[in-house]
Coordinates of C-alpha atoms and ligand atoms in Angstrom, one line a residue:
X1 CA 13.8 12.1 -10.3
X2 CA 15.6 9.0 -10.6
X3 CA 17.0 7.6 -14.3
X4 CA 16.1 4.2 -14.9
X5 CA 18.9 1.8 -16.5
X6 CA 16.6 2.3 -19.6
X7 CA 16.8 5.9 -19.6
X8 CA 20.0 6.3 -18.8
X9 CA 21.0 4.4 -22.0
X10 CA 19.0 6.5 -24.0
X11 CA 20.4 9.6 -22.4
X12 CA 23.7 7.8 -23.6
X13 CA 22.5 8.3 -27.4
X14 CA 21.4 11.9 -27.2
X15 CA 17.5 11.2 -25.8
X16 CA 15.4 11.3 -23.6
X17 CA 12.8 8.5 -22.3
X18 CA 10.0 10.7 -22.6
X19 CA 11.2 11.4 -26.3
X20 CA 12.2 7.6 -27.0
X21 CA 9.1 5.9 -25.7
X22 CA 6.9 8.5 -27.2
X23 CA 7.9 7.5 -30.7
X24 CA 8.0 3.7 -30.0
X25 CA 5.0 1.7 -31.2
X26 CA 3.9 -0.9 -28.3
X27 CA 2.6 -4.2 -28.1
X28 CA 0.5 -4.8 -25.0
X29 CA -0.6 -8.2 -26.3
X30 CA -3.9 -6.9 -27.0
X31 CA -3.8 -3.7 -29.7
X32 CA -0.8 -1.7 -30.7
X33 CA -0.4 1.3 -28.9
X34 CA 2.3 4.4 -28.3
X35 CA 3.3 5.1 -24.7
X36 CA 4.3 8.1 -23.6
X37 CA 6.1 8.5 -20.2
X38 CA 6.1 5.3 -17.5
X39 CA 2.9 4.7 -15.7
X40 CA 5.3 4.3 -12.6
X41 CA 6.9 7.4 -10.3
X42 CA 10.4 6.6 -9.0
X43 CA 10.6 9.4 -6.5
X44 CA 14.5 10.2 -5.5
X45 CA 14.3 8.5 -1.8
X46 CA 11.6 5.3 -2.7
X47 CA 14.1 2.3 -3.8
X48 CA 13.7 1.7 -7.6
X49 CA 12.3 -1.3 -9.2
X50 CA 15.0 -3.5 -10.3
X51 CA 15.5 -3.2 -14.0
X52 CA 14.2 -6.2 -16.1
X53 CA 17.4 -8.4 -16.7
X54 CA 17.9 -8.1 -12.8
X55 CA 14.8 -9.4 -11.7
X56 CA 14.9 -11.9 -14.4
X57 CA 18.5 -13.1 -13.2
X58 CA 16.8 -12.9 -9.3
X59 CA 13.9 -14.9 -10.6
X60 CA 15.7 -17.7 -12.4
X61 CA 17.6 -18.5 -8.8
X62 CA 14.4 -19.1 -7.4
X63 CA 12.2 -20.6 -9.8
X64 CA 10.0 -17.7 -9.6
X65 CA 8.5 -17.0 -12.9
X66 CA 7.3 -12.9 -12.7
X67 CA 5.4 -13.7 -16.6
X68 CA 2.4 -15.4 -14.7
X69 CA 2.5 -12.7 -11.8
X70 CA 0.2 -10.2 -12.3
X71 CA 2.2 -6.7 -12.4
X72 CA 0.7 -5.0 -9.0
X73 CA 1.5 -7.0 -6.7
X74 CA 5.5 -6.7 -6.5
X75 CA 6.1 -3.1 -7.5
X76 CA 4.8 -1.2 -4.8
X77 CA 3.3 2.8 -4.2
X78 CA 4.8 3.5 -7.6
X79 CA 1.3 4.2 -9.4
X80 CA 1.3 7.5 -11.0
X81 CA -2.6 7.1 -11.5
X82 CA -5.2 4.5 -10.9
X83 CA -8.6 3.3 -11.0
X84 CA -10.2 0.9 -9.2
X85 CA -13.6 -0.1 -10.3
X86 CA -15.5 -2.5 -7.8
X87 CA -18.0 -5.0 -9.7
X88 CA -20.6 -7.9 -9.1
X89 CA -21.0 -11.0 -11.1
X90 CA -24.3 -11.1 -12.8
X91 CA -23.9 -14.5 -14.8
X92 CA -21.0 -16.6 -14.1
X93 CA -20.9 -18.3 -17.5
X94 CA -20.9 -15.3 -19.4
X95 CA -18.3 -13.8 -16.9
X96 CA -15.9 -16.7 -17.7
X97 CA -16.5 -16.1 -21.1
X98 CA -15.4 -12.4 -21.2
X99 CA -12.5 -13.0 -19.0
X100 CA -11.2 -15.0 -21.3
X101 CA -11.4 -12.8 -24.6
X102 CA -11.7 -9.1 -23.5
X103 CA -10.1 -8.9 -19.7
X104 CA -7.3 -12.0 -19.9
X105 CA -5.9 -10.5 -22.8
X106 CA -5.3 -7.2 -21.3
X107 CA -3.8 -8.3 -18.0
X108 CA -0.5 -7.1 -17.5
X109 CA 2.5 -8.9 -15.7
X110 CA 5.3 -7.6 -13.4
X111 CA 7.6 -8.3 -16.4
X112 CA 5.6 -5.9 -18.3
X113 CA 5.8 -3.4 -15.7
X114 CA 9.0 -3.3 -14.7
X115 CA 10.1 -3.0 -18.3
X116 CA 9.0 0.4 -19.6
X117 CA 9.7 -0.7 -23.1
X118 CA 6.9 -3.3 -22.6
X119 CA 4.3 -0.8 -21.0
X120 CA 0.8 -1.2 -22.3
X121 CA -1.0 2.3 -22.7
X122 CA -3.1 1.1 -19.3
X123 CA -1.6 -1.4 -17.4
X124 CA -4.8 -3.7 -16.2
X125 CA -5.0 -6.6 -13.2
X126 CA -8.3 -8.4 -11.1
X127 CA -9.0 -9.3 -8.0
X128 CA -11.4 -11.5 -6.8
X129 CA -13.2 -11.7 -2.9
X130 CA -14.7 -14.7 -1.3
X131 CA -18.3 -14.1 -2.9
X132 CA -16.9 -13.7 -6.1
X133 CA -15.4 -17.1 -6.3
X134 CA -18.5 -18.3 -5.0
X135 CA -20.5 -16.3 -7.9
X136 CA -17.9 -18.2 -10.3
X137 CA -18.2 -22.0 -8.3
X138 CA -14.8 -21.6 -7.5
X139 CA -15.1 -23.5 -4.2
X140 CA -11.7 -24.3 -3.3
X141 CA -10.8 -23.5 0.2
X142 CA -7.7 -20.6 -0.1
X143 CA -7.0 -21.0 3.2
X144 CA -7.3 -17.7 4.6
X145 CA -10.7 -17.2 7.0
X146 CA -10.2 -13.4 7.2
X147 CA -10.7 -14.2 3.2
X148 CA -13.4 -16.2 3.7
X149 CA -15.0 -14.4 5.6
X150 CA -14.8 -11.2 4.0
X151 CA -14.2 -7.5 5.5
X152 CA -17.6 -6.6 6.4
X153 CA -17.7 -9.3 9.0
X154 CA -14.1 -8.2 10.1
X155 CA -14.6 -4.7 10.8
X156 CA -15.2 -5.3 14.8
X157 CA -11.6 -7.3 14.6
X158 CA -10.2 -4.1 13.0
X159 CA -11.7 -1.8 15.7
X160 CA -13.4 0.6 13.2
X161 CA -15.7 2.7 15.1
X162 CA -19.1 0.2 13.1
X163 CA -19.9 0.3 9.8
X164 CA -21.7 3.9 9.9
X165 CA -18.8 5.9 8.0
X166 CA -18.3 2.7 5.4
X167 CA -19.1 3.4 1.9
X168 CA -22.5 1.1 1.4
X169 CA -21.3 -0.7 -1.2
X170 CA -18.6 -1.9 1.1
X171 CA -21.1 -2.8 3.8
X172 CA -21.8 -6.1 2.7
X173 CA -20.5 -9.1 0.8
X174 CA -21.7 -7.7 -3.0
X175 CA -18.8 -6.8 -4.2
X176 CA -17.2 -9.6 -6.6
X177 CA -14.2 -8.1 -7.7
X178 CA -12.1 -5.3 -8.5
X179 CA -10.2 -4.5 -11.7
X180 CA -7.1 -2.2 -10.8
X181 CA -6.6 0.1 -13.7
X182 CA -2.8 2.0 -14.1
X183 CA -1.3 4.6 -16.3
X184 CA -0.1 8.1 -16.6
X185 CA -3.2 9.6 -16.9
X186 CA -7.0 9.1 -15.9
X187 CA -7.8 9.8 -18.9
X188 CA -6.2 6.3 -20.2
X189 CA -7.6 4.1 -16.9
X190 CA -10.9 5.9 -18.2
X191 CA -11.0 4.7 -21.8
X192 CA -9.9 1.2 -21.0
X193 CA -12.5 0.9 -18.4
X194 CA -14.9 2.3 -21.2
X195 CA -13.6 0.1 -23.3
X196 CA -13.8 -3.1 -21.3
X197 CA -17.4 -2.0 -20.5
X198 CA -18.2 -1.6 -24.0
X199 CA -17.0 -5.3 -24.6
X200 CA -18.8 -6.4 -21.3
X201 CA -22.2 -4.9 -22.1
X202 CA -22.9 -7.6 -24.9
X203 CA -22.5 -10.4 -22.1
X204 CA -24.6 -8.3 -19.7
X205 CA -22.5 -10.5 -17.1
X206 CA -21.4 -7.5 -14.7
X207 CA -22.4 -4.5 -12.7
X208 CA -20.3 -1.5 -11.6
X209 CA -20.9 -1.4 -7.9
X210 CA -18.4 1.5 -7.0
X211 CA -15.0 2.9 -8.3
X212 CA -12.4 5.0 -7.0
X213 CA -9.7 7.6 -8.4
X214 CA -6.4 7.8 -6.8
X215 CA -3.3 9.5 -8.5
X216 CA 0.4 10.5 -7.4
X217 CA -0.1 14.0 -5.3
X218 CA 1.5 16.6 -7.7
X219 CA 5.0 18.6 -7.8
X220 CA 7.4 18.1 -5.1
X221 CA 4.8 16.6 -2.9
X222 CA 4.9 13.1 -5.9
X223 CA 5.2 10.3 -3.6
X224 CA 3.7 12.2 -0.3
X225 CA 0.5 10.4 1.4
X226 CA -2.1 13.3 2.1
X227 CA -0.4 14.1 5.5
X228 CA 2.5 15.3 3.2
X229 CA 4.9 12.5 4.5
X230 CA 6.8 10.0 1.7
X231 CA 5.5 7.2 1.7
X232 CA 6.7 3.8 -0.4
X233 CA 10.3 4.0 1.2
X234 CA 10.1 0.8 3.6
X235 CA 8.4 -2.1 1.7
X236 CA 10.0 -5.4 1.9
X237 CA 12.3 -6.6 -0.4
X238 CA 10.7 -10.4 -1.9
X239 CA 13.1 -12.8 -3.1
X240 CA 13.3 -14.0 -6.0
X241 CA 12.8 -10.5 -7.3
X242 CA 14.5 -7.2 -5.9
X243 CA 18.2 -6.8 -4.0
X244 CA 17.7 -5.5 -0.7
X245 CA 18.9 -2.1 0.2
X246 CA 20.2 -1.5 3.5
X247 CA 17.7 -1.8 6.2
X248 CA 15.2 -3.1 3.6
X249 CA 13.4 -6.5 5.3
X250 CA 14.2 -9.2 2.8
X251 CA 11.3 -12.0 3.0
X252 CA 11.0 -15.2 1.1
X253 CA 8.6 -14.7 -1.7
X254 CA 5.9 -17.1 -0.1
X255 CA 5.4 -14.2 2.4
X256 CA 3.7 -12.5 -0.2
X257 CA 2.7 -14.9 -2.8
X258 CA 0.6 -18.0 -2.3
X259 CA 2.4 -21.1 -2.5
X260 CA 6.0 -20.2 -3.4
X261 CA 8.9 -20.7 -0.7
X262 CA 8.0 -19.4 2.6
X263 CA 4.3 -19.2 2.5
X264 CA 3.4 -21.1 5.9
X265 CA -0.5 -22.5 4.6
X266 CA 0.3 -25.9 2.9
X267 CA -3.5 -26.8 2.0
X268 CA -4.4 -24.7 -0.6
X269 CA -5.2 -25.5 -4.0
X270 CA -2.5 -25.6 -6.8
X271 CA -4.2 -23.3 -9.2
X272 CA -3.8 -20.3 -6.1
X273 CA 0.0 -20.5 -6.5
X274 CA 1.7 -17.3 -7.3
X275 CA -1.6 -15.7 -6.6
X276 CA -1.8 -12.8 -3.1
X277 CA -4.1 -11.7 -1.4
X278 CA -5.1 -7.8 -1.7
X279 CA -6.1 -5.9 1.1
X280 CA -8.1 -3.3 0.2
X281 CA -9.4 -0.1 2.3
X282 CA -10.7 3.3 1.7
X283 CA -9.1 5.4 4.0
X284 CA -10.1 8.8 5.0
X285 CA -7.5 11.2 6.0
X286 CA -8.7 14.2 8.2
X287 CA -5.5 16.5 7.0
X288 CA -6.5 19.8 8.5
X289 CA -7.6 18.4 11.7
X290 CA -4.0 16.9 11.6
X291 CA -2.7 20.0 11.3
X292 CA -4.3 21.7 13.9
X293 CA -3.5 19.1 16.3
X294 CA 0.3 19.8 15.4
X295 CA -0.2 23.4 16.1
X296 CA -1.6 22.6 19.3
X297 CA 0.7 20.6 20.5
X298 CA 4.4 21.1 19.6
X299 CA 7.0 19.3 21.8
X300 CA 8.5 22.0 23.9
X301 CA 11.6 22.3 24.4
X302 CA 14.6 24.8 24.3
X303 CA 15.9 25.2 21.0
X304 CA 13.2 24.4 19.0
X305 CA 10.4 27.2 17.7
X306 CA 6.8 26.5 17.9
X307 CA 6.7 25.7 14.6
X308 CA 10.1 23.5 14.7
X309 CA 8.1 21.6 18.0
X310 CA 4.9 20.7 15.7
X311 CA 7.1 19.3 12.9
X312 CA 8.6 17.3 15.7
X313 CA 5.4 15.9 17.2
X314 CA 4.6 14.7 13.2
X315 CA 7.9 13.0 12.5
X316 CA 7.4 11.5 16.2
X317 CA 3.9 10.0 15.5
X318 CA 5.2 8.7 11.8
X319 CA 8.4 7.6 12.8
X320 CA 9.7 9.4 9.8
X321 CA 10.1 12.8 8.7
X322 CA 8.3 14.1 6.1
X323 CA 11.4 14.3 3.8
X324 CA 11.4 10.4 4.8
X325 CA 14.4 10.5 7.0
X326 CA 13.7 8.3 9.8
X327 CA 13.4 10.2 13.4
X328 CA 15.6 7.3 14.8
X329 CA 18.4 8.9 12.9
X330 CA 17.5 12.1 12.6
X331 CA 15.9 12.5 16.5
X332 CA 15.7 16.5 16.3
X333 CA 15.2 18.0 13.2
X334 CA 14.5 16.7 9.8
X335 CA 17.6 15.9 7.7
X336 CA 16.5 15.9 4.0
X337 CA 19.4 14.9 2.5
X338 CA 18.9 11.8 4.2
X339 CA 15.5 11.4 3.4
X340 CA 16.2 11.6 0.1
X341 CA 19.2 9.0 -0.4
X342 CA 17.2 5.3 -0.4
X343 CA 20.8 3.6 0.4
X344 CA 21.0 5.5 4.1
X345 CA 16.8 6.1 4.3
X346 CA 16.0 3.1 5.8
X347 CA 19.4 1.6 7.5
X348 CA 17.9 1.4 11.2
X349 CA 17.1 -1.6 13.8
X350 CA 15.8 0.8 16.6
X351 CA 19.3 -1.0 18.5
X352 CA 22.5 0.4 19.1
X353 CA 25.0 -0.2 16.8
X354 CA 26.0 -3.8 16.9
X355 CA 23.2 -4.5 19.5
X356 CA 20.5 -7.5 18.1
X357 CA 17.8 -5.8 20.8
X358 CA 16.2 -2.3 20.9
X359 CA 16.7 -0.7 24.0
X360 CA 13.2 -1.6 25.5
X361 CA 12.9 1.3 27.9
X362 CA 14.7 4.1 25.3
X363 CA 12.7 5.9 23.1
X364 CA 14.3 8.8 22.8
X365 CA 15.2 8.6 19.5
X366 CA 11.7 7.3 18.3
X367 CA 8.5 6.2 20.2
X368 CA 7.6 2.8 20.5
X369 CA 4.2 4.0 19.3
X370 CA 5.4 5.7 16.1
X371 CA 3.7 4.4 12.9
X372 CA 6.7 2.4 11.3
X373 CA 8.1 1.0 14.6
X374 CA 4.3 -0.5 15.4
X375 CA 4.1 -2.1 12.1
X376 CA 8.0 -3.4 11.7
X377 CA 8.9 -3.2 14.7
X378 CA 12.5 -4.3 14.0
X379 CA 14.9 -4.9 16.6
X380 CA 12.0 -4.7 19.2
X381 CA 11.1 -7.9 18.7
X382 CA 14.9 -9.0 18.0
X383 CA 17.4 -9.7 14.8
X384 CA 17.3 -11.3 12.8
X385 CA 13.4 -9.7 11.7
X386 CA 12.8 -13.1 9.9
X387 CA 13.2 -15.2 13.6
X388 CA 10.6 -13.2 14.8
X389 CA 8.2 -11.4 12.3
X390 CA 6.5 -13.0 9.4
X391 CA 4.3 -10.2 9.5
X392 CA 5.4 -8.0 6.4
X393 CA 3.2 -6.9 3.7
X394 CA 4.1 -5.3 0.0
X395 CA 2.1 -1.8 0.6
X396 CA 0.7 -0.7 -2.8
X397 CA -1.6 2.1 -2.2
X398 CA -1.9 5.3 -3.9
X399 CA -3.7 8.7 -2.5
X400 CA -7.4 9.8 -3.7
X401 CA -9.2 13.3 -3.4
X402 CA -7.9 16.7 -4.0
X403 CA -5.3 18.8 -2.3
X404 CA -6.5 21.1 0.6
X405 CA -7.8 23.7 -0.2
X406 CA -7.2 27.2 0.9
X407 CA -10.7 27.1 3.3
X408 CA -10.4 24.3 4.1
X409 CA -6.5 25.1 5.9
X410 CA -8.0 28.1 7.4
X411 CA -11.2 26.6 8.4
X412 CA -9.1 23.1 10.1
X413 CA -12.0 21.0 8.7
X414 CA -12.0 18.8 6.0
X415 CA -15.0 19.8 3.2
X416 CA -13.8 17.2 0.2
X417 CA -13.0 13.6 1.2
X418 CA -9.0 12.6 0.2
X419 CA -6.9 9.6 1.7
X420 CA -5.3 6.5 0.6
X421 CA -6.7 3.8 -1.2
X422 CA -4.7 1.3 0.8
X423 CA -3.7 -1.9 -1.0
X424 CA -1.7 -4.3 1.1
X425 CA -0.3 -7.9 -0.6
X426 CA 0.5 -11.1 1.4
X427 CA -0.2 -14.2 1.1
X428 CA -2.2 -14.7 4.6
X429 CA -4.3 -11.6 5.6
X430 CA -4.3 -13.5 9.4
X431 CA -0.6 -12.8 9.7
X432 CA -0.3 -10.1 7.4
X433 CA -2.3 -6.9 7.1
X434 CA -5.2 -7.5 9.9
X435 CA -2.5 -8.9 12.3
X436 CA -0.5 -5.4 11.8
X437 CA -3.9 -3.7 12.3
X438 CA -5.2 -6.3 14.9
X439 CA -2.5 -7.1 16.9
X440 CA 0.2 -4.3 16.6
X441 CA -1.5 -1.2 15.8
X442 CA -4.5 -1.1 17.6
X443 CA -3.1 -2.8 20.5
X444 CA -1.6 -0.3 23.5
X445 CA 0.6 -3.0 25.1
X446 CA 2.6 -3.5 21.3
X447 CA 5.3 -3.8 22.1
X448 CA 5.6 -3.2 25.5
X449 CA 2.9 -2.5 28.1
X450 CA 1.7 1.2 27.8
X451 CA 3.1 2.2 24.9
X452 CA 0.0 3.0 23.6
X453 CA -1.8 3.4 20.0
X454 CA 0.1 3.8 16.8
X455 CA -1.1 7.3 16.4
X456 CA -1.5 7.7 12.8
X457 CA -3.8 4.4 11.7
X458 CA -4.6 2.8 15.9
X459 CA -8.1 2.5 16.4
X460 CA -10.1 2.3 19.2
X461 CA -13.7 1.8 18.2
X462 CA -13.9 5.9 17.4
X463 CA -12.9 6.4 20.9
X464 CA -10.3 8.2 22.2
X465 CA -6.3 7.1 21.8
X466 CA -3.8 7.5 24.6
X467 CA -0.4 7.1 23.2
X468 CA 2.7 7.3 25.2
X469 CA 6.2 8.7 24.3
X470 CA 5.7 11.3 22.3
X471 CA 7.4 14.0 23.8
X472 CA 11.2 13.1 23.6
X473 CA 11.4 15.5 26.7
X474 CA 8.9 13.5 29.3
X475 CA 8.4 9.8 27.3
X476 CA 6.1 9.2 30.7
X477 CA 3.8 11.8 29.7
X478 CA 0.9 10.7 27.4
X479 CA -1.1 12.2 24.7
X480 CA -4.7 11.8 24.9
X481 CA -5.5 11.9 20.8
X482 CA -9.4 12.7 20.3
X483 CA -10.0 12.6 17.1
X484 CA -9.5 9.6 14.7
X485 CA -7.5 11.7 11.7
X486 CA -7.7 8.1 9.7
X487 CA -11.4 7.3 9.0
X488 CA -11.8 3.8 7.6
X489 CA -14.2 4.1 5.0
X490 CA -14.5 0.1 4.9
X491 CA -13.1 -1.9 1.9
X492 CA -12.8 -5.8 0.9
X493 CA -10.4 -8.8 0.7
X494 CA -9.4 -10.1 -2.8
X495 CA -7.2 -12.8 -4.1
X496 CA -5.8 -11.8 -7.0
X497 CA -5.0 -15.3 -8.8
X498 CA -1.6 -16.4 -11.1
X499 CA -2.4 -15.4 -15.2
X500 CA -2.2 -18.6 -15.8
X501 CA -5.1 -19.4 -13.0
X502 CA -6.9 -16.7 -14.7
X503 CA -6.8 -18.3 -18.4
X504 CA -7.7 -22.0 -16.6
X505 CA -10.0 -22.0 -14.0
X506 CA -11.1 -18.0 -14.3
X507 CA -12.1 -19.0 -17.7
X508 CA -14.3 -21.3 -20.0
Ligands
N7H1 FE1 1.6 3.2 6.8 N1 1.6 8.0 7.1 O1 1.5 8.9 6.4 O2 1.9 8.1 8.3 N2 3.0 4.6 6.5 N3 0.1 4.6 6.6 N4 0.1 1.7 7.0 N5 3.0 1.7 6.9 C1 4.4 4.3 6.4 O3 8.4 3.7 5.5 C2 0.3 6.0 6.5 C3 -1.2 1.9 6.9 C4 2.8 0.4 7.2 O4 8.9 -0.9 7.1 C5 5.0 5.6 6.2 O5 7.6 3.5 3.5 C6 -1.0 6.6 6.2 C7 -1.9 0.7 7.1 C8 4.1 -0.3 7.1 O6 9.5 0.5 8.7 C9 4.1 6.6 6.2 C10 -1.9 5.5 6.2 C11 -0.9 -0.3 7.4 C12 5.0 0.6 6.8 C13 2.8 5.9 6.4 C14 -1.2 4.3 6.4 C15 0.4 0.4 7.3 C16 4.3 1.9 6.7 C17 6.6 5.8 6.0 C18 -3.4 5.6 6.0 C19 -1.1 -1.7 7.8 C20 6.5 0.4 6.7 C21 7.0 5.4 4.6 C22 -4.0 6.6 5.5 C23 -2.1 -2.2 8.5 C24 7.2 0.3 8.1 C25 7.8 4.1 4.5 C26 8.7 0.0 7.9 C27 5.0 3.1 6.4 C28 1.6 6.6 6.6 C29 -1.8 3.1 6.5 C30 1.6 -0.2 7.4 C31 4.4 8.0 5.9 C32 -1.3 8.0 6.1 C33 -3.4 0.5 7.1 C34 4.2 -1.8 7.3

């Protein structure tokens, strides 16, 4: 585990973090309260936050101001635990109301999250989707129709196989909004929520529609998605808040947030700026029928085992090993030492060295159907990325459900649900998540004819998935994939407004 610049200073006076923070008393801005470890991971190979002068310094240059951000959207897969609780509006008056005394008080900034020192005990943010600013008269246009429209009536543009496998309070246009919930323990998302409730209950202005667990998978598997591979490596660096490392896409901060440099939508209202739009969906992750279909299939060839083979065939479909070392660099076997060092993880174009254009008939090295390539597809489309991709989102997702268990390994079925609760921040859901869904992963001619489907989240209405390239020994010879391993479970659009939209027009 990495030291932070903070802990490092402690270390510098005989303690620990864990020790230092324990014993400080902290203001959240709503009740004094002691923290006791970060509610952030900061696995070894995922780049670290910058520290809070260093964002501050990256702010200032670009007028960015990170106090009226609310904390999620910047940071990343970092959550160590979270709750998301989905709710409707029941009286909009009364709603306002409580936002403004027991929720606005609560809601925590990316300054307060990138400094541990100004951690609250739970760190809190909200989300609102297109029927909730209708239940509050909010009836600016955002600008965003996938927004507008809502999830439900996008789930044919996504290609999920219907609605049938949705969870039902998804299947509609009921839910209002979600309040995202983050600390170090369940137990602390918990008693806020309870807390929050308590304080809600005298309004009698919201229902609890649905709510969902996710936490950081345990051990040496912290920072693994359910498949086991890391995830949280490749998310693009915004300006105006973190230094790029090499490889890392750097993208103006109006990719992500509304109405700062960069963001392409010039009609939307003023009180949306510094506000993004959340992506949310339940995603179901078929890990032992994963596994088996490893086992079945290793690539074959002569100096690889069986076993070496299936561990191939994963890497190939990721793009990435499950250390995190990209297959691109590491074409064979997995190199963990790479995996693990965040300055060499992620320095890759798909191009020769030198070379502005990927090879576009080589995929030796990686598949053009590979997860990462289909969704940054790098030099494929040409450097520099900004020329030719404004398609970049900052992927804040954290896994649900249990580890597998014993029967269900033997068995190759999945008994108990587990998969990512996938967050995704942009400031235009058109160009940013559903176009990666849309247009480049569920699409076999990305990006080039025949390629195929991005075999980990392509989806073909439930039916099956050709994808091309696999095997490094024959890339003509395609892989008919059967089975969906990612299940969409459904989910909804929010726009997650600016603190200071939240005290105005959130609040009466
Ligand atoms: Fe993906 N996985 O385990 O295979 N993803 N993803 N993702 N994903 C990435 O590079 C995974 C999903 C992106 O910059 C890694 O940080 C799983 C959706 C993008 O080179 C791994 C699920 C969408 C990147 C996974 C899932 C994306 C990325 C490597 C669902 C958008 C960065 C770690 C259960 C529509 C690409 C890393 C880059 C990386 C997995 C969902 C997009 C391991 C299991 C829905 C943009």
């Amino acid at each position: 585990m990495k030291s932070t610049s903070f802990s490092v200073a402690l270390f510098g006076l005989g303690l620990c973090a864990t020790q230092f923070v324990s014993a400080s008393v902290i203001d959240d801005g709503h009740s004094l309260h002691r923290r006791d470890a970060s509610i952030l991971i900061d696995p070894d190979a995922q780049p670290s936050l910058p520290s809070i002068g260093a964002a501050t310094a990256a702010a200032s240059t670009l007028g960015l101001n990170l106090t009226n951000i609310q904390g999620d959207i910047l940071i990343g897969m970092k959550k160590n635990k979270e709750l998301f609780f989905f709710f409707g509006i029941t009286n909009a008056a009364k709603f306002k109301s409580a936002l403004k005394s027991v929720i606005l008080p609560r809601i925590t900034s990316t300054t307060q999250l990138v400094d541990v020192s100004k951690q609250p005990q739970t760190a809190l943010n909200i989300a609102f989707s297109q029927t909730g600013l209708n239940a509050l008269n909010i009836t600016d246009d955002l600008g965003d129709t996938a927004f507008t429209q809502g999830q439900f009536a996008n789930a044919a543009n996504l290609n999920d196989p219907g609605t049938a496998n949705w969870v039902p309070q998804f299947a509609g246009t009921s839910i209002h909004g979600v309040l995202l919930f983050a600390s170090d323990t369940l137990a602390k998302c918990e008693s806020d929520l309870t807390a929050i409730q308590l304080a809600l209950a005298k309004c009698a202005c919201v229902k609890e529609l649905y709510r969902l667990e996710g936490a950081a998978r345990p051990g040496s598997q912290q920072g693994h998605e359910h498949f086991g591979f890391l995830d949280g490596i490749s998310n693009p660096a915004v300006q105006g808040f973190q230094t790029p490392l090499p490889g890392q896409a750097v993208v103006p901060p109006g990719e992500i947030l509304v109405g700062e440099t960069g963001d392409t939508v010039t009609t939307r209202p003023t009180w949306a700026k510094d506000g993004s739009f959340l992506a949310f969906r339940q995603l179901k992750q078929l890990v032992p029928e994963f596994n088996k279909f490893l086992t079945d299939n290793p690539i074959r060839t002569a100096n690889l085992t069986r076993q070496q083979g299936s561990d191939l065939l994963g890497a190939r479909m990721v793009g990435r090993w499950k250390s995190g070392a990209p297959v691109f660099l590491s074409p064979t076997v997995d190199n963990p030492k790479l995996g693990a060092d965040p300055s060499k993880n992620n320095d890759f174009t798909y191009a020769a060295p030198g070379e502005t254009v990927a090879d576009p008939t080589d995929q030796t090295k990686c598949p053009f159907s590979a997860h990462i390539r289909k969704t940054r597809p790098r030099a494929d489309l040409g450097l520099p990325e900004s020329s030719s991709s404004n398609h970049h989102i900052v992927r804040g997702g954290i896994p649900y459900g249990p580890e597998v268990s014993a029967s269900e390994a033997k068995s190759n079925k999945t008994k108990t649900e587990r998969g990512l609760a996938f967050v995704g921040y942009q400031s235009n859901i058109l160009t940013g998540f559903q176009f990666l869904q849309r247009f480049w992963a569920n699409n076999p001619n990305f990006v080039h004819g025949g390629v195929g489907f991005d075999p980990i989240i392509g989806a073909n209405k439930g039916a099956p998935r050709i994808v091309n390239g696999l095997d490094p020994t024959n890339s003509t010879r395609g892989i008919t994939i059967m089975t969906d391993f990612i299940v969409s479970r459904g989910g909804e659009y929010f726009f997650s407004p600016s603190i200071s939209a939240l005290a105005t027009k959130f609040s009466t």
